[in-house]
Amino acid sequence: MHQRQAYRGGVLHFTGHPEQGSEAPYEYWPDGALLICDGKVEWVGPWHAAAEQIPDATPIKEYPHHLLIPGFVDTHIHYPQTQMIAAYGEQLLDWLQRYTFPVEMQFADPDHCASVARWFLDELLRNGTTTALVFCTVHPGSVDALFQEAWERRMRLIAGKVMMDRNAPEPLLDTPETGYAESQALIERWHGVDRLAYAVTPRFAPTSSLEQLAMAGKLLKQYPGLYLHTHLSENKDELAWVHELYPDAENYLAVYDQAGLLGSRSVFAHGIHLCDEEWQCLAATDSVLAHCPSSNLFLGSGLFNLEQARSAGVRVGMGTDVGAGTSFSMLRTLGDAYKVQQLQGESLNPFRALYMATLGGAKALSLDHLIGTFKPGYEADFTVLDLESTPLMQQRLTYCNDLAERLFVLQTLGDDRCIEATYVLGQCLFQK
Ligand code: GUN
Ligand code: ZN
């Protein structure tokens, strides 16, 4: 017995990836229909053509003033940092010492892990985000808790245990051997279970010895389909420190490269202060960058060069990077991305922005054969947007002439208030 449900409302999704220099192709129906069968997309199109597609007796849910889009994909976020989002006054390295490490120590307690994990996933869904690549802490229990909660919600989620064997408080350190063994046990337990995947997660070069990074590389070789998730070239003091710690490395990325950490499932957060060799190396290895504009502005890290990423041919996903990022909302994050480009003399096109937060994010995570668009057979993770959720947006939208303008207003003024509902595999997991 199949479980079918039809939705009627505005529908917008991207159907492919941008060719060099052009925008991603999309489909938009102001009065559209989305038919879901057993958690997968069965059909999408204009409402006037839906009658032939929707079997009799299929329930229809109407969202007459809303826009249905694929769920947002957050390609870089820290679940343990939800307690210290909006921590005042420091840049990256002092911010880690003063705020981040003390909070991460609390994840030695499994009950604490479970309650934060629960809250965190509900907050993602409340913001319309259905897939994320997530940093946990050094404690294996932090990963168990997050995967357990994600598994119960059937979310498509990628996460991993932080590996960190130096330059952090003693209770947060593992060793090359324990970091390897604990990661391996978590991989065996969770990688490939339902919609979950594991990311080998060395925090960043300053907190791992070369020996530990090499162990991370060994795991990647051992298990197919694993991700690599770390930070790269975010802050100038961090760069100088990496140079001090790894004097023989040609540049920051080379530290990861010599450990065998680059590749098409390797996601590096930030990448702000990269040299030409690093851009070339990212492209040559098909590695991915997570662009985290609200974090970069908040910590005063610098401005991400999206144009260079485009010309180098490097895949880029959007990341909130909570808790250095200041919002769970991908809409807020796109608003900040626009401003970061403005400061560099570029204007981020609203279609490109929305592509990056949906299908582009799926592509960045090599999941664009499963999520990110409404092609039949794809997993039915989607978000229902209410563009008129505030008086200001309602008023402003009356002066919009086309979809591009409306999307730009959505990204500039919108936030969690615009999320009417969030669906995972066709199940409504959040309703405003
Ligand atoms: N670099 C190393 N660790 C972190 C972290 O927790 N947040 C950010 N933004 N950068 C980092
Ligand atoms: Zn981060």
PDB file of C-alpha atoms in Angstrom, residues 159-307:
ATOM      1  CA  ALA A 159      28.787  14.272  11.292  1.00  0.00           C
ATOM      2  CA  GLY A 160      31.892  13.123  13.091  1.00  0.00           C
ATOM      3  CA  LYS A 161      33.971  13.183  16.229  1.00  0.00           C
ATOM      4  CA  VAL A 162      36.509  15.980  16.525  1.00  0.00           C
ATOM      5  CA  MET A 163      40.112  14.764  16.392  1.00  0.00           C
ATOM      6  CA  MET A 164      42.375  17.041  18.394  1.00  0.00           C
ATOM      7  CA  ASP A 165      45.626  15.970  20.030  1.00  0.00           C
ATOM      8  CA  ARG A 166      47.317  19.270  20.933  1.00  0.00           C
ATOM      9  CA  ASN A 167      46.869  22.981  21.689  1.00  0.00           C
ATOM     10  CA  ALA A 168      43.563  22.597  23.511  1.00  0.00           C
ATOM     11  CA  PRO A 169      42.636  21.938  27.168  1.00  0.00           C
ATOM     12  CA  GLU A 170      43.641  18.460  28.319  1.00  0.00           C
ATOM     13  CA  PRO A 171      40.084  17.096  28.769  1.00  0.00           C
ATOM     14  CA  LEU A 172      39.401  17.811  25.076  1.00  0.00           C
ATOM     15  CA  LEU A 173      42.442  15.987  23.721  1.00  0.00           C
ATOM     16  CA  ASP A 174      42.628  12.572  22.142  1.00  0.00           C
ATOM     17  CA  THR A 175      45.784  10.984  20.696  1.00  0.00           C
ATOM     18  CA  PRO A 176      46.537   9.786  17.173  1.00  0.00           C
ATOM     19  CA  GLU A 177      45.711   6.243  18.330  1.00  0.00           C
ATOM     20  CA  THR A 178      42.575   6.934  20.389  1.00  0.00           C
ATOM     21  CA  GLY A 179      41.293   9.454  17.834  1.00  0.00           C
ATOM     22  CA  TYR A 180      41.665   6.790  15.161  1.00  0.00           C
ATOM     23  CA  ALA A 181      40.119   3.970  17.198  1.00  0.00           C
ATOM     24  CA  GLU A 182      37.177   6.058  18.432  1.00  0.00           C
ATOM     25  CA  SER A 183      36.468   7.366  14.934  1.00  0.00           C
ATOM     26  CA  GLN A 184      36.650   3.853  13.558  1.00  0.00           C
ATOM     27  CA  ALA A 185      34.159   2.545  16.112  1.00  0.00           C
ATOM     28  CA  LEU A 186      31.753   5.380  15.251  1.00  0.00           C
ATOM     29  CA  ILE A 187      32.141   4.682  11.526  1.00  0.00           C
ATOM     30  CA  GLU A 188      31.314   1.016  12.098  1.00  0.00           C
ATOM     31  CA  ARG A 189      28.293   2.014  14.177  1.00  0.00           C
ATOM     32  CA  TRP A 190      26.808   4.795  12.060  1.00  0.00           C
ATOM     33  CA  HIS A 191      28.270   5.270   8.573  1.00  0.00           C
ATOM     34  CA  GLY A 192      25.649   4.331   5.999  1.00  0.00           C
ATOM     35  CA  VAL A 193      22.915   3.641   8.556  1.00  0.00           C
ATOM     36  CA  ASP A 194      19.697   4.837   6.891  1.00  0.00           C
ATOM     37  CA  ARG A 195      20.488   8.418   5.794  1.00  0.00           C
ATOM     38  CA  LEU A 196      23.540   9.004   7.989  1.00  0.00           C
ATOM     39  CA  ALA A 197      27.145   9.328   6.877  1.00  0.00           C
ATOM     40  CA  TYR A 198      30.348   9.830   8.798  1.00  0.00           C
ATOM     41  CA  ALA A 199      32.844  12.668   8.416  1.00  0.00           C
ATOM     42  CA  VAL A 200      36.395  12.255   9.684  1.00  0.00           C
ATOM     43  CA  THR A 201      36.761  15.539  11.565  1.00  0.00           C
ATOM     44  CA  PRO A 202      40.183  16.830  12.589  1.00  0.00           C
ATOM     45  CA  ARG A 203      39.360  20.273  14.047  1.00  0.00           C
ATOM     46  CA  PHE A 204      42.096  22.158  12.124  1.00  0.00           C
ATOM     47  CA  ALA A 205      45.828  21.929  11.545  1.00  0.00           C
ATOM     48  CA  PRO A 206      46.856  23.779  14.753  1.00  0.00           C
ATOM     49  CA  THR A 207      45.118  21.244  17.027  1.00  0.00           C
ATOM     50  CA  SER A 208      46.308  18.081  15.290  1.00  0.00           C
ATOM     51  CA  SER A 209      49.812  16.677  14.981  1.00  0.00           C
ATOM     52  CA  LEU A 210      50.871  15.512  11.537  1.00  0.00           C
ATOM     53  CA  GLU A 211      50.693  11.999  12.941  1.00  0.00           C
ATOM     54  CA  GLN A 212      47.017  12.494  13.769  1.00  0.00           C
ATOM     55  CA  LEU A 213      46.233  13.997  10.362  1.00  0.00           C
ATOM     56  CA  ALA A 214      47.883  10.963   8.783  1.00  0.00           C
ATOM     57  CA  MET A 215      45.600   8.708  10.853  1.00  0.00           C
ATOM     58  CA  ALA A 216      42.628  10.674   9.521  1.00  0.00           C
ATOM     59  CA  GLY A 217      43.934  10.031   5.998  1.00  0.00           C
ATOM     60  CA  LYS A 218      44.249   6.341   6.781  1.00  0.00           C
ATOM     61  CA  LEU A 219      40.561   6.179   7.786  1.00  0.00           C
ATOM     62  CA  LEU A 220      39.547   7.859   4.527  1.00  0.00           C
ATOM     63  CA  LYS A 221      41.395   5.217   2.552  1.00  0.00           C
ATOM     64  CA  GLN A 222      39.966   2.396   4.625  1.00  0.00           C
ATOM     65  CA  TYR A 223      36.233   3.158   4.339  1.00  0.00           C
ATOM     66  CA  PRO A 224      34.591   4.170   1.062  1.00  0.00           C
ATOM     67  CA  GLY A 225      32.173   7.086   1.102  1.00  0.00           C
ATOM     68  CA  LEU A 226      33.538   8.813   4.187  1.00  0.00           C
ATOM     69  CA  TYR A 227      33.713  12.587   4.302  1.00  0.00           C
ATOM     70  CA  LEU A 228      36.535  14.762   5.566  1.00  0.00           C
ATOM     71  CA  HIS A 229      35.436  17.888   7.442  1.00  0.00           C
ATOM     72  CA  THR A 230      37.777  20.524   8.833  1.00  0.00           C
ATOM     73  CA  HIS A 231      38.624  24.248   8.845  1.00  0.00           C
ATOM     74  CA  LEU A 232      40.980  25.989   6.436  1.00  0.00           C
ATOM     75  CA  SER A 233      42.495  29.442   6.236  1.00  0.00           C
ATOM     76  CA  GLU A 234      39.923  31.403   8.197  1.00  0.00           C
ATOM     77  CA  ASN A 235      41.936  33.941  10.155  1.00  0.00           C
ATOM     78  CA  LYS A 236      45.324  35.632   9.661  1.00  0.00           C
ATOM     79  CA  ASP A 237      46.680  34.693  13.107  1.00  0.00           C
ATOM     80  CA  GLU A 238      45.637  31.111  12.441  1.00  0.00           C
ATOM     81  CA  LEU A 239      47.639  31.166   9.186  1.00  0.00           C
ATOM     82  CA  ALA A 240      50.746  32.437  10.955  1.00  0.00           C
ATOM     83  CA  TRP A 241      50.337  29.722  13.588  1.00  0.00           C
ATOM     84  CA  VAL A 242      50.009  26.977  10.986  1.00  0.00           C
ATOM     85  CA  HIS A 243      53.175  28.277   9.357  1.00  0.00           C
ATOM     86  CA  GLU A 244      54.971  28.096  12.719  1.00  0.00           C
ATOM     87  CA  LEU A 245      53.703  24.587  13.490  1.00  0.00           C
ATOM     88  CA  TYR A 246      54.286  23.225   9.979  1.00  0.00           C
ATOM     89  CA  PRO A 247      57.330  25.182   8.738  1.00  0.00           C
ATOM     90  CA  ASP A 248      57.997  22.731   5.912  1.00  0.00           C
ATOM     91  CA  ALA A 249      54.530  22.964   4.385  1.00  0.00           C
ATOM     92  CA  GLU A 250      54.288  25.231   1.349  1.00  0.00           C
ATOM     93  CA  ASN A 251      50.927  26.592   2.476  1.00  0.00           C
ATOM     94  CA  TYR A 252      48.014  25.755   4.784  1.00  0.00           C
ATOM     95  CA  LEU A 253      46.246  23.386   2.401  1.00  0.00           C
ATOM     96  CA  ALA A 254      49.496  21.510   1.796  1.00  0.00           C
ATOM     97  CA  VAL A 255      49.406  20.379   5.449  1.00  0.00           C
ATOM     98  CA  TYR A 256      46.153  18.541   4.756  1.00  0.00           C
ATOM     99  CA  ASP A 257      47.314  17.414   1.337  1.00  0.00           C
ATOM    100  CA  GLN A 258      50.411  15.658   2.636  1.00  0.00           C
ATOM    101  CA  ALA A 259      48.164  13.717   5.038  1.00  0.00           C
ATOM    102  CA  GLY A 260      45.964  12.534   2.161  1.00  0.00           C
ATOM    103  CA  LEU A 261      42.921  14.554   3.231  1.00  0.00           C
ATOM    104  CA  LEU A 262      41.911  16.172  -0.074  1.00  0.00           C
ATOM    105  CA  GLY A 263      39.245  14.842  -2.399  1.00  0.00           C
ATOM    106  CA  SER A 264      35.704  15.128  -3.665  1.00  0.00           C
ATOM    107  CA  ARG A 265      34.164  14.392  -0.252  1.00  0.00           C
ATOM    108  CA  SER A 266      36.488  16.744   1.627  1.00  0.00           C
ATOM    109  CA  VAL A 267      34.803  19.893   2.909  1.00  0.00           C
ATOM    110  CA  PHE A 268      36.916  22.768   4.161  1.00  0.00           C
ATOM    111  CA  ALA A 269      35.168  25.533   6.051  1.00  0.00           C
ATOM    112  CA  HIS A 270      36.077  29.152   5.184  1.00  0.00           C
ATOM    113  CA  GLY A 271      39.075  29.274   2.815  1.00  0.00           C
ATOM    114  CA  ILE A 272      39.321  33.051   3.014  1.00  0.00           C
ATOM    115  CA  HIS A 273      43.030  33.711   2.749  1.00  0.00           C
ATOM    116  CA  LEU A 274      44.036  31.231   0.050  1.00  0.00           C
ATOM    117  CA  CYS A 275      46.943  31.642  -2.356  1.00  0.00           C
ATOM    118  CA  ASP A 276      46.765  30.702  -6.052  1.00  0.00           C
ATOM    119  CA  GLU A 277      48.418  27.325  -5.433  1.00  0.00           C
ATOM    120  CA  GLU A 278      45.768  26.476  -2.854  1.00  0.00           C
ATOM    121  CA  TRP A 279      42.929  27.389  -5.241  1.00  0.00           C
ATOM    122  CA  GLN A 280      44.502  25.232  -7.928  1.00  0.00           C
ATOM    123  CA  CYS A 281      44.994  22.365  -5.536  1.00  0.00           C
ATOM    124  CA  LEU A 282      41.377  22.528  -4.327  1.00  0.00           C
ATOM    125  CA  ALA A 283      40.184  22.438  -7.927  1.00  0.00           C
ATOM    126  CA  ALA A 284      42.580  19.687  -8.995  1.00  0.00           C
ATOM    127  CA  THR A 285      41.473  17.445  -6.133  1.00  0.00           C
ATOM    128  CA  ASP A 286      37.761  18.373  -6.503  1.00  0.00           C
ATOM    129  CA  SER A 287      37.714  19.452  -2.847  1.00  0.00           C
ATOM    130  CA  VAL A 288      34.896  21.613  -1.507  1.00  0.00           C
ATOM    131  CA  LEU A 289      34.681  24.887   0.415  1.00  0.00           C
ATOM    132  CA  ALA A 290      31.947  25.824   2.882  1.00  0.00           C
ATOM    133  CA  HIS A 291      31.250  29.556   2.727  1.00  0.00           C
ATOM    134  CA  CYS A 292      30.188  30.882   6.134  1.00  0.00           C
ATOM    135  CA  PRO A 293      29.564  34.609   5.761  1.00  0.00           C
ATOM    136  CA  SER A 294      27.877  35.371   9.080  1.00  0.00           C
ATOM    137  CA  SER A 295      30.734  33.685  10.934  1.00  0.00           C
ATOM    138  CA  ASN A 296      33.365  35.474   8.868  1.00  0.00           C
ATOM    139  CA  LEU A 297      31.798  38.837   9.624  1.00  0.00           C
ATOM    140  CA  PHE A 298      31.177  38.051  13.291  1.00  0.00           C
ATOM    141  CA  LEU A 299      34.748  36.906  14.031  1.00  0.00           C
ATOM    142  CA  GLY A 300      36.203  39.562  11.737  1.00  0.00           C
ATOM    143  CA  SER A 301      37.927  36.819   9.751  1.00  0.00           C
ATOM    144  CA  GLY A 302      37.702  38.318   6.270  1.00  0.00           C
ATOM    145  CA  LEU A 303      35.757  38.220   3.008  1.00  0.00           C
ATOM    146  CA  PHE A 304      35.295  35.003   1.045  1.00  0.00           C
ATOM    147  CA  ASN A 305      36.131  35.305  -2.644  1.00  0.00           C
ATOM    148  CA  LEU A 306      33.185  33.624  -4.341  1.00  0.00           C
ATOM    149  CA  GLU A 307      34.240  34.827  -7.777  1.00  0.00           C
TER     150      GLU A 307
END
